[in-house]
mmCIF file with all atom_site columns, C-alpha atoms in Angstrom:
data_model
loop_
_atom_site.group_PDB
_atom_site.id
_atom_site.type_symbol
_atom_site.label_atom_id
_atom_site.label_alt_id
_atom_site.label_comp_id
_atom_site.label_asym_id
_atom_site.label_entity_id
_atom_site.label_seq_id
_atom_site.pdbx_PDB_ins_code
_atom_site.Cartn_x
_atom_site.Cartn_y
_atom_site.Cartn_z
_atom_site.occupancy
_atom_site.B_iso_or_equiv
_atom_site.pdbx_formal_charge
_atom_site.auth_seq_id
_atom_site.auth_comp_id
_atom_site.auth_asym_id
_atom_site.auth_atom_id
_atom_site.pdbx_PDB_model_num
ATOM 1  C CA . MET A 1 1  ? 106.977 76.980 39.136 1.00 0.00 ? 270 MET A CA 1
ATOM 2  C CA . ALA A 1 2  ? 104.413 79.478 40.734 1.00 0.00 ? 271 ALA A CA 1
ATOM 3  C CA . THR A 1 3  ? 102.038 77.990 43.518 1.00 0.00 ? 272 THR A CA 1
ATOM 4  C CA . LEU A 1 4  ? 98.151  77.573 42.758 1.00 0.00 ? 273 LEU A CA 1
ATOM 5  C CA . THR A 1 5  ? 95.879  79.495 44.581 1.00 0.00 ? 274 THR A CA 1
ATOM 6  C CA . SER A 1 6  ? 93.589  78.423 46.694 1.00 0.00 ? 275 SER A CA 1
ATOM 7  C CA . GLN A 1 7  ? 90.581  78.662 44.510 1.00 0.00 ? 276 GLN A CA 1
ATOM 8  C CA . GLU A 1 8  ? 92.607  76.853 42.091 1.00 0.00 ? 277 GLU A CA 1
ATOM 9  C CA . ILE A 1 9  ? 93.732  74.082 44.419 1.00 0.00 ? 278 ILE A CA 1
ATOM 10 C CA . GLU A 1 10 ? 90.234  73.395 45.407 1.00 0.00 ? 279 GLU A CA 1
ATOM 11 C CA . ARG A 1 11 ? 89.135  73.149 41.601 1.00 0.00 ? 280 ARG A CA 1
ATOM 12 C CA . GLN A 1 12 ? 92.147  71.190 40.450 1.00 0.00 ? 281 GLN A CA 1
ATOM 13 C CA . VAL A 1 13 ? 91.169  68.441 43.865 1.00 0.00 ? 282 VAL A CA 1
ATOM 14 C CA . SER A 1 14 ? 87.877  67.973 42.665 1.00 0.00 ? 283 SER A CA 1
ATOM 15 C CA . ALA A 1 15 ? 88.946  66.815 39.830 1.00 0.00 ? 284 ALA A CA 1
ATOM 16 C CA . LEU A 1 16 ? 90.390  64.307 41.321 1.00 0.00 ? 285 LEU A CA 1
ATOM 17 C CA . SER A 1 17 ? 89.315  60.818 42.929 1.00 0.00 ? 286 SER A CA 1
ATOM 18 C CA . GLY A 1 18 ? 90.020  60.149 46.128 1.00 0.00 ? 287 GLY A CA 1
ATOM 19 C CA . TRP A 1 19 ? 93.051  63.064 46.932 1.00 0.00 ? 288 TRP A CA 1
ATOM 20 C CA . GLU A 1 20 ? 93.015  65.750 49.294 1.00 0.00 ? 289 GLU A CA 1
ATOM 21 C CA . VAL A 1 21 ? 94.900  67.889 50.207 1.00 0.00 ? 290 VAL A CA 1
ATOM 22 C CA . GLN A 1 22 ? 96.623  67.937 53.945 1.00 0.00 ? 291 GLN A CA 1
ATOM 23 C CA . GLU A 1 23 ? 98.681  70.088 55.531 1.00 0.00 ? 292 GLU A CA 1
ATOM 24 C CA . GLY A 1 24 ? 99.957  71.763 52.061 1.00 0.00 ? 293 GLY A CA 1
ATOM 25 C CA . LEU A 1 25 ? 100.101 68.054 50.495 1.00 0.00 ? 294 LEU A CA 1
ATOM 26 C CA . LEU A 1 26 ? 97.791  66.700 47.854 1.00 0.00 ? 295 LEU A CA 1
ATOM 27 C CA . THR A 1 27 ? 97.620  63.235 49.364 1.00 0.00 ? 296 THR A CA 1
ATOM 28 C CA . ARG A 1 28 ? 96.038  59.463 48.384 1.00 0.00 ? 297 ARG A CA 1
ATOM 29 C CA . THR A 1 29 ? 96.227  56.421 50.345 1.00 0.00 ? 298 THR A CA 1
ATOM 30 C CA . TYR A 1 30 ? 95.834  53.338 47.610 1.00 0.00 ? 299 TYR A CA 1
ATOM 31 C CA . THR A 1 31 ? 94.697  49.935 49.112 1.00 0.00 ? 300 THR A CA 1
ATOM 32 C CA . LEU A 1 32 ? 96.123  47.023 47.127 1.00 0.00 ? 301 LEU A CA 1
ATOM 33 C CA . PRO A 1 33 ? 94.808  43.120 46.540 1.00 0.00 ? 302 PRO A CA 1
ATOM 34 C CA . SER A 1 34 ? 98.639  42.847 48.190 1.00 0.00 ? 303 SER A CA 1
ATOM 35 C CA . PHE A 1 35 ? 102.166 43.469 49.547 1.00 0.00 ? 304 PHE A CA 1
ATOM 36 C CA . ALA A 1 36 ? 103.443 42.538 45.602 1.00 0.00 ? 305 ALA A CA 1
ATOM 37 C CA . HIS A 1 37 ? 100.888 44.742 44.161 1.00 0.00 ? 306 HIS A CA 1
ATOM 38 C CA . ALA A 1 38 ? 101.397 47.458 46.529 1.00 0.00 ? 307 ALA A CA 1
ATOM 39 C CA . VAL A 1 39 ? 105.282 46.949 45.634 1.00 0.00 ? 308 VAL A CA 1
ATOM 40 C CA . MET A 1 40 ? 104.812 47.242 42.169 1.00 0.00 ? 309 MET A CA 1
ATOM 41 C CA . PHE A 1 41 ? 102.810 50.272 42.463 1.00 0.00 ? 310 PHE A CA 1
ATOM 42 C CA . ILE A 1 42 ? 105.396 52.131 44.066 1.00 0.00 ? 311 ILE A CA 1
ATOM 43 C CA . GLY A 1 43 ? 107.737 51.109 41.594 1.00 0.00 ? 312 GLY A CA 1
ATOM 44 C CA . ALA A 1 44 ? 104.667 52.591 38.657 1.00 0.00 ? 313 ALA A CA 1
ATOM 45 C CA . VAL A 1 45 ? 104.656 55.333 40.350 1.00 0.00 ? 314 VAL A CA 1
ATOM 46 C CA . GLY A 1 46 ? 108.217 56.265 40.921 1.00 0.00 ? 315 GLY A CA 1
ATOM 47 C CA . GLN A 1 47 ? 108.827 55.169 37.023 1.00 0.00 ? 316 GLN A CA 1
ATOM 48 C CA . LEU A 1 48 ? 106.057 58.079 36.222 1.00 0.00 ? 317 LEU A CA 1
ATOM 49 C CA . ALA A 1 49 ? 107.715 60.757 38.939 1.00 0.00 ? 318 ALA A CA 1
ATOM 50 C CA . GLU A 1 50 ? 111.342 60.331 37.444 1.00 0.00 ? 319 GLU A CA 1
ATOM 51 C CA . ALA A 1 51 ? 110.052 60.787 33.979 1.00 0.00 ? 320 ALA A CA 1
ATOM 52 C CA . ALA A 1 52 ? 108.417 64.345 35.224 1.00 0.00 ? 321 ALA A CA 1
ATOM 53 C CA . GLY A 1 53 ? 111.653 65.300 37.370 1.00 0.00 ? 322 GLY A CA 1
ATOM 54 C CA . HIS A 1 54 ? 109.272 64.977 39.862 1.00 0.00 ? 323 HIS A CA 1
ATOM 55 C CA . HIS A 1 55 ? 109.759 63.100 43.488 1.00 0.00 ? 324 HIS A CA 1
ATOM 56 C CA . PRO A 1 56 ? 106.926 62.148 45.359 1.00 0.00 ? 325 PRO A CA 1
ATOM 57 C CA . ASP A 1 57 ? 106.797 61.264 49.098 1.00 0.00 ? 326 ASP A CA 1
ATOM 58 C CA . LEU A 1 58 ? 105.775 57.459 48.914 1.00 0.00 ? 327 LEU A CA 1
ATOM 59 C CA . ARG A 1 59 ? 104.793 55.083 52.068 1.00 0.00 ? 328 ARG A CA 1
ATOM 60 C CA . LEU A 1 60 ? 103.854 51.647 52.450 1.00 0.00 ? 329 LEU A CA 1
ATOM 61 C CA . PHE A 1 61 ? 101.542 50.860 55.450 1.00 0.00 ? 330 PHE A CA 1
ATOM 62 C CA . GLY A 1 62 ? 100.136 47.574 56.734 1.00 0.00 ? 331 GLY A CA 1
ATOM 63 C CA . TYR A 1 63 ? 101.601 45.403 54.332 1.00 0.00 ? 332 TYR A CA 1
ATOM 64 C CA . LYS A 1 64 ? 98.841  46.773 51.127 1.00 0.00 ? 333 LYS A CA 1
ATOM 65 C CA . ASN A 1 65 ? 98.784  50.099 51.877 1.00 0.00 ? 334 ASN A CA 1
ATOM 66 C CA . VAL A 1 66 ? 100.558 52.883 49.638 1.00 0.00 ? 335 VAL A CA 1
ATOM 67 C CA . THR A 1 67 ? 99.802  56.123 50.774 1.00 0.00 ? 336 THR A CA 1
ATOM 68 C CA . VAL A 1 68 ? 101.300 59.019 48.346 1.00 0.00 ? 337 VAL A CA 1
ATOM 69 C CA . GLU A 1 69 ? 102.014 62.987 48.905 1.00 0.00 ? 338 GLU A CA 1
ATOM 70 C CA . LEU A 1 70 ? 102.873 65.636 46.316 1.00 0.00 ? 339 LEU A CA 1
ATOM 71 C CA . VAL A 1 71 ? 104.563 68.979 46.631 1.00 0.00 ? 340 VAL A CA 1
ATOM 72 C CA . THR A 1 72 ? 106.691 70.766 45.105 1.00 0.00 ? 341 THR A CA 1
ATOM 73 C CA . HIS A 1 73 ? 109.042 71.658 47.293 1.00 0.00 ? 342 HIS A CA 1
ATOM 74 C CA . SER A 1 74 ? 111.522 73.813 45.233 1.00 0.00 ? 343 SER A CA 1
ATOM 75 C CA . ALA A 1 75 ? 108.130 76.328 44.527 1.00 0.00 ? 344 ALA A CA 1
ATOM 76 C CA . GLY A 1 76 ? 107.233 75.762 48.671 1.00 0.00 ? 345 GLY A CA 1
ATOM 77 C CA . GLY A 1 77 ? 103.652 74.736 47.634 1.00 0.00 ? 346 GLY A CA 1
ATOM 78 C CA . LEU A 1 78 ? 101.577 72.700 45.670 1.00 0.00 ? 347 LEU A CA 1
ATOM 79 C CA . THR A 1 79 ? 101.349 73.602 41.733 1.00 0.00 ? 348 THR A CA 1
ATOM 80 C CA . ALA A 1 80 ? 100.427 72.607 38.187 1.00 0.00 ? 349 ALA A CA 1
ATOM 81 C CA . ARG A 1 81 ? 103.237 70.057 37.977 1.00 0.00 ? 350 ARG A CA 1
ATOM 82 C CA . ASP A 1 82 ? 101.546 68.254 41.218 1.00 0.00 ? 351 ASP A CA 1
ATOM 83 C CA . PHE A 1 83 ? 97.898  67.627 40.055 1.00 0.00 ? 352 PHE A CA 1
ATOM 84 C CA . ALA A 1 84 ? 99.685  66.251 36.003 1.00 0.00 ? 353 ALA A CA 1
ATOM 85 C CA . LEU A 1 85 ? 101.422 63.375 38.435 1.00 0.00 ? 354 LEU A CA 1
ATOM 86 C CA . ALA A 1 86 ? 98.308  62.597 40.612 1.00 0.00 ? 355 ALA A CA 1
ATOM 87 C CA . GLU A 1 87 ? 96.423  62.169 37.226 1.00 0.00 ? 356 GLU A CA 1
ATOM 88 C CA . GLN A 1 88 ? 98.961  59.929 36.182 1.00 0.00 ? 357 GLN A CA 1
ATOM 89 C CA . ILE A 1 89 ? 99.000  58.348 39.336 1.00 0.00 ? 358 ILE A CA 1
ATOM 90 C CA . GLN A 1 90 ? 95.226  58.111 39.020 1.00 0.00 ? 359 GLN A CA 1
ATOM 91 C CA . ALA A 1 91 ? 95.336  56.596 35.546 1.00 0.00 ? 360 ALA A CA 1
ATOM 92 C CA . LEU A 1 92 ? 97.452  53.399 36.573 1.00 0.00 ? 361 LEU A CA 1
ATOM 93 C CA . PRO A 1 93 ? 95.856  50.168 36.514 1.00 0.00 ? 362 PRO A CA 1
ATOM 94 C CA . GLN A 1 94 ? 95.072  48.810 39.369 1.00 0.00 ? 363 GLN A CA 1
ATOM 95 C CA . LYS A 1 95 ? 93.272  45.892 40.792 1.00 0.00 ? 364 LYS A CA 1
ATOM 96 C CA . GLN A 1 96 ? 90.808  46.154 44.005 1.00 0.00 ? 365 GLN A CA 1
ATOM 97 C CA . PRO A 1 97 ? 91.500  44.096 46.790 1.00 0.00 ? 366 PRO A CA 1
ATOM 98 C CA . LYS A 1 98 ? 88.809  41.218 47.599 1.00 0.00 ? 367 LYS A CA 1
#
């Protein structure tokens, strides 16, 4: 799969809420209501990623914050696969923290 141009990346990022490109990675940090919610969120992201044959880096910190980092390693950069998975992750139902 071909990597996207910088113009394509900018267009795709602007269509996503809360996502940004940092150091060549499509990234977003989610703040969940609790540790249990964060762990369940990671599990849900894992299921989506496995179904897509794509494997993001996931980091849990501060007990309820989860950072998702996407890049297509085999292509050496961001591809349409990264943005498709980001859209699926973004569509996961979330309870807002209090």
